[in-house]
C-alpha cells in the first residue's frame, strides 16, 4: 500500500475492524474508501502491530524506522509548548522533543535520545555510516480517529531551547530540543510512499536475506542522499504559480 502526503487515514475502531476483515491478498482500489485506512496502508491486517499504539517519538524496532506523531487536535484551547510546525511543501518540519520536566537533561529522554543518535548518523560524512540511518516518518492527529501523513525524511538541525508550561504561580521552565526535519521529495515515486520498504526493513533486521530487498525498495531520493549526503537536492519543494494578482 502507498501513503500520500496530506491525506487523512482512519485509525478508529471501524478502521481496525476493516483491517481485520481483509486478507493479505485482498486488493484495495484507489476509489475504495477503505484505502484511507491507516492499518491497511501500513500493512496492519490484524490491527495489533504497534505502529498504531504510539505517540510522540516512537521507534518500533531496530533499523526499521522512527515514527513522529504530533497531536494538534487540542490547539487553541490551552497554551501548548509543543506546537509543532508542518511545512512539508517547502521540505521542513519543526518538532519539539519529548522532555517536559525542568529537572531532566533533555538528552536523556527516550525519544530525544533516538533522534540525537540519528542526527549524528545522518550527518556523518561516510556513506557507509549514513546507510545505517533509519527513515523518520511524520504523522499528525488533528481529529480523533484520524491521522495525517506528512512524509518522511531525516534531521537537518537540532537546537537546544527553553520552553515553559503553565502560567502564573504554576509556570515552569524546562530545557528541550527543537528538531528541524528535512522532508524528502517523492516526485520520482509519483508522490507516494510505499510502506513495503518499511516492511522489508523490518524483515531485514531479523533476516539479512531481506537486506537486498529493502535496499531495492528504498525511494530514489533516499538512495541519492545515502551516496551524497546532500539534503538540499532531496528536499521536497512544491511549486506554485509564479505570478501574483495585480492588487
mmCIF file of N, CA, C and O in Angstrom, residues 109-148:
data_model
loop_
_atom_site.group_PDB
_atom_site.id
_atom_site.type_symbol
_atom_site.label_atom_id
_atom_site.label_comp_id
_atom_site.label_asym_id
_atom_site.label_seq_id
_atom_site.Cartn_x
_atom_site.Cartn_y
_atom_site.Cartn_z
ATOM 1 N N UNK A 109 16.039 11.771 27.664
ATOM 2 C CA UNK A 109 14.706 11.205 27.464
ATOM 3 C C UNK A 109 14.734 10.269 26.266
ATOM 4 O O UNK A 109 15.505 10.449 25.330
ATOM 5 N N UNK A 110 13.877 9.273 26.292
ATOM 6 C CA UNK A 110 13.969 8.202 25.304
ATOM 7 C C UNK A 110 13.842 8.690 23.860
ATOM 8 O O UNK A 110 14.660 8.368 23.005
ATOM 9 N N UNK A 111 12.799 9.491 23.593
ATOM 10 C CA UNK A 111 12.601 9.958 22.224
ATOM 11 C C UNK A 111 13.706 10.876 21.748
ATOM 12 O O UNK A 111 14.205 10.744 20.622
ATOM 13 N N UNK A 112 14.097 11.830 22.583
ATOM 14 C CA UNK A 112 15.185 12.735 22.209
ATOM 15 C C UNK A 112 16.475 11.973 21.940
ATOM 16 O O UNK A 112 17.228 12.300 21.021
ATOM 17 N N UNK A 113 16.727 10.958 22.737
ATOM 18 C CA UNK A 113 17.944 10.166 22.554
ATOM 19 C C UNK A 113 17.921 9.462 21.200
ATOM 20 O O UNK A 113 18.932 9.425 20.493
ATOM 21 N N UNK A 114 16.772 8.902 20.823
ATOM 22 C CA UNK A 114 16.644 8.285 19.499
ATOM 23 C C UNK A 114 17.041 9.274 18.405
ATOM 24 O O UNK A 114 17.814 8.960 17.492
ATOM 25 N N UNK A 115 16.478 10.496 18.505
ATOM 26 C CA UNK A 115 16.687 11.476 17.443
ATOM 27 C C UNK A 115 18.103 12.048 17.448
ATOM 28 O O UNK A 115 18.680 12.280 16.380
ATOM 29 N N UNK A 116 18.670 12.260 18.615
ATOM 30 C CA UNK A 116 20.050 12.757 18.674
ATOM 31 C C UNK A 116 21.018 11.735 18.086
ATOM 32 O O UNK A 116 21.980 12.109 17.384
ATOM 33 N N UNK A 117 20.782 10.467 18.337
ATOM 34 C CA UNK A 117 21.615 9.414 17.738
ATOM 35 C C UNK A 117 21.493 9.441 16.220
ATOM 36 O O UNK A 117 22.490 9.312 15.495
ATOM 37 N N UNK A 118 20.264 9.620 15.720
ATOM 38 C CA UNK A 118 20.046 9.661 14.272
ATOM 39 C C UNK A 118 20.669 10.901 13.643
ATOM 40 O O UNK A 118 21.143 10.854 12.509
ATOM 41 N N UNK A 119 20.663 12.006 14.375
ATOM 42 C CA UNK A 119 21.272 13.230 13.850
ATOM 43 C C UNK A 119 22.760 13.006 13.571
ATOM 44 O O UNK A 119 23.282 13.407 12.524
ATOM 45 N N UNK A 120 23.448 12.365 14.500
ATOM 46 C CA UNK A 120 24.871 12.074 14.311
ATOM 47 C C UNK A 120 25.097 11.173 13.110
ATOM 48 O O UNK A 120 26.004 11.390 12.302
ATOM 49 N N UNK A 121 24.284 10.147 12.987
ATOM 50 C CA UNK A 121 24.435 9.198 11.884
ATOM 51 C C UNK A 121 24.165 9.868 10.542
ATOM 52 O O UNK A 121 24.921 9.715 9.577
ATOM 53 N N UNK A 122 23.085 10.632 10.471
ATOM 54 C CA UNK A 122 22.673 11.207 9.186
ATOM 55 C C UNK A 122 23.593 12.319 8.702
ATOM 56 O O UNK A 122 23.589 12.667 7.521
ATOM 57 N N UNK A 123 24.422 12.895 9.597
ATOM 58 C CA UNK A 123 25.361 13.945 9.190
ATOM 59 C C UNK A 123 26.803 13.453 9.164
ATOM 60 O O UNK A 123 27.730 14.250 9.036
ATOM 61 N N UNK A 124 26.985 12.148 9.237
ATOM 62 C CA UNK A 124 28.325 11.590 9.126
ATOM 63 C C UNK A 124 28.782 11.671 7.667
ATOM 64 O O UNK A 124 28.002 11.396 6.751
ATOM 65 N N UNK A 125 30.023 12.069 7.408
ATOM 66 C CA UNK A 125 30.499 12.192 6.019
ATOM 67 C C UNK A 125 30.669 10.852 5.303
ATOM 68 O O UNK A 125 30.805 10.829 4.080
ATOM 69 N N UNK A 126 30.677 9.767 6.042
ATOM 70 C CA UNK A 126 30.882 8.441 5.453
ATOM 71 C C UNK A 126 29.554 7.842 4.987
ATOM 72 O O UNK A 126 28.655 7.608 5.808
ATOM 73 N N UNK A 127 29.379 7.551 3.686
ATOM 74 C CA UNK A 127 28.131 6.967 3.195
ATOM 75 C C UNK A 127 27.779 5.642 3.864
ATOM 76 O O UNK A 127 26.588 5.322 4.021
ATOM 77 N N UNK A 128 28.777 4.873 4.263
ATOM 78 C CA UNK A 128 28.508 3.604 4.922
ATOM 79 C C UNK A 128 27.849 3.811 6.283
ATOM 80 O O UNK A 128 27.039 2.982 6.721
ATOM 81 N N UNK A 129 28.201 4.905 6.944
ATOM 82 C CA UNK A 129 27.552 5.231 8.213
ATOM 83 C C UNK A 129 26.142 5.746 7.949
ATOM 84 O O UNK A 129 25.182 5.351 8.625
ATOM 85 N N UNK A 130 25.986 6.641 6.967
ATOM 86 C CA UNK A 130 24.649 7.160 6.645
ATOM 87 C C UNK A 130 23.699 6.044 6.245
ATOM 88 O O UNK A 130 22.487 6.127 6.466
ATOM 89 N N UNK A 131 24.225 4.994 5.663
ATOM 90 C CA UNK A 131 23.389 3.872 5.242
ATOM 91 C C UNK A 131 22.741 3.158 6.422
ATOM 92 O O UNK A 131 21.780 2.399 6.251
ATOM 93 N N UNK A 132 23.239 3.406 7.640
ATOM 94 C CA UNK A 132 22.648 2.797 8.829
ATOM 95 C C UNK A 132 21.538 3.672 9.431
ATOM 96 O O UNK A 132 20.912 3.286 10.427
ATOM 97 N N UNK A 133 21.295 4.846 8.849
ATOM 98 C CA UNK A 133 20.221 5.718 9.325
ATOM 99 C C UNK A 133 18.869 5.069 9.064
ATOM 100 O O UNK A 133 18.715 4.243 8.156
ATOM 101 N N UNK A 134 17.889 5.445 9.857
ATOM 102 C CA UNK A 134 16.535 4.935 9.640
ATOM 103 C C UNK A 134 15.650 6.077 9.150
ATOM 104 O O UNK A 134 15.851 7.236 9.552
ATOM 105 N N UNK A 135 14.690 5.807 8.291
ATOM 106 C CA UNK A 135 13.775 6.866 7.849
ATOM 107 C C UNK A 135 12.888 7.317 9.006
ATOM 108 O O UNK A 135 12.435 6.506 9.817
ATOM 109 N N UNK A 136 12.662 8.617 9.081
ATOM 110 C CA UNK A 136 11.776 9.190 10.087
ATOM 111 C C UNK A 136 10.477 9.568 9.377
ATOM 112 O O UNK A 136 10.489 10.296 8.385
ATOM 113 N N UNK A 137 9.366 9.059 9.872
ATOM 114 C CA UNK A 137 8.070 9.179 9.199
ATOM 115 C C UNK A 137 7.152 10.062 10.036
ATOM 116 O O UNK A 137 7.061 9.899 11.254
ATOM 117 N N UNK A 138 6.462 11.004 9.387
ATOM 118 C CA UNK A 138 5.744 12.060 10.099
ATOM 119 C C UNK A 138 4.229 11.917 9.974
ATOM 120 O O UNK A 138 3.690 11.802 8.870
ATOM 121 N N UNK A 139 3.553 11.966 11.120
ATOM 122 C CA UNK A 139 2.093 11.938 11.174
ATOM 123 C C UNK A 139 1.592 13.035 12.107
ATOM 124 O O UNK A 139 2.294 13.461 13.026
ATOM 125 N N UNK A 140 0.350 13.442 11.863
ATOM 126 C CA UNK A 140 -0.287 14.447 12.712
ATOM 127 C C UNK A 140 -1.735 14.043 12.954
ATOM 128 O O UNK A 140 -2.428 13.599 12.039
ATOM 129 N N UNK A 141 -2.184 14.205 14.200
ATOM 130 C CA UNK A 141 -3.587 13.965 14.543
ATOM 131 C C UNK A 141 -4.263 15.299 14.798
ATOM 132 O O UNK A 141 -3.920 16.002 15.755
ATOM 133 N N UNK A 142 -5.181 15.679 13.925
ATOM 134 C CA UNK A 142 -5.952 16.902 14.121
ATOM 135 C C UNK A 142 -7.358 16.595 14.624
ATOM 136 O O UNK A 142 -8.043 17.455 15.173
ATOM 137 N N UNK A 143 -7.788 15.345 14.388
ATOM 138 C CA UNK A 143 -9.142 14.926 14.709
ATOM 139 C C UNK A 143 -9.097 13.513 15.257
ATOM 140 O O UNK A 143 -8.348 12.672 14.753
ATOM 141 N N UNK A 144 -9.888 13.253 16.286
ATOM 142 C CA UNK A 144 -9.913 11.934 16.890
ATOM 143 C C UNK A 144 -10.258 10.869 15.853
ATOM 144 O O UNK A 144 -11.193 11.030 15.079
ATOM 145 N N UNK A 145 -9.462 9.792 15.814
ATOM 146 C CA UNK A 145 -9.743 8.697 14.888
ATOM 147 C C UNK A 145 -9.167 8.878 13.506
ATOM 148 O O UNK A 145 -9.466 8.111 12.598
ATOM 149 N N UNK A 146 -8.309 9.906 13.313
ATOM 150 C CA UNK A 146 -7.698 10.136 12.012
ATOM 151 C C UNK A 146 -6.231 10.516 12.194
ATOM 152 O O UNK A 146 -5.855 11.108 13.209
ATOM 153 N N UNK A 147 -5.428 10.195 11.200
ATOM 154 C CA UNK A 147 -4.010 10.508 11.244
ATOM 155 C C UNK A 147 -3.562 10.963 9.852
ATOM 156 O O UNK A 147 -3.802 10.276 8.863
ATOM 157 N N UNK A 148 -2.920 12.135 9.778
ATOM 158 C CA UNK A 148 -2.495 12.711 8.501
ATOM 159 C C UNK A 148 -1.027 12.375 8.265
ATOM 160 O O UNK A 148 -0.186 12.540 9.159
#
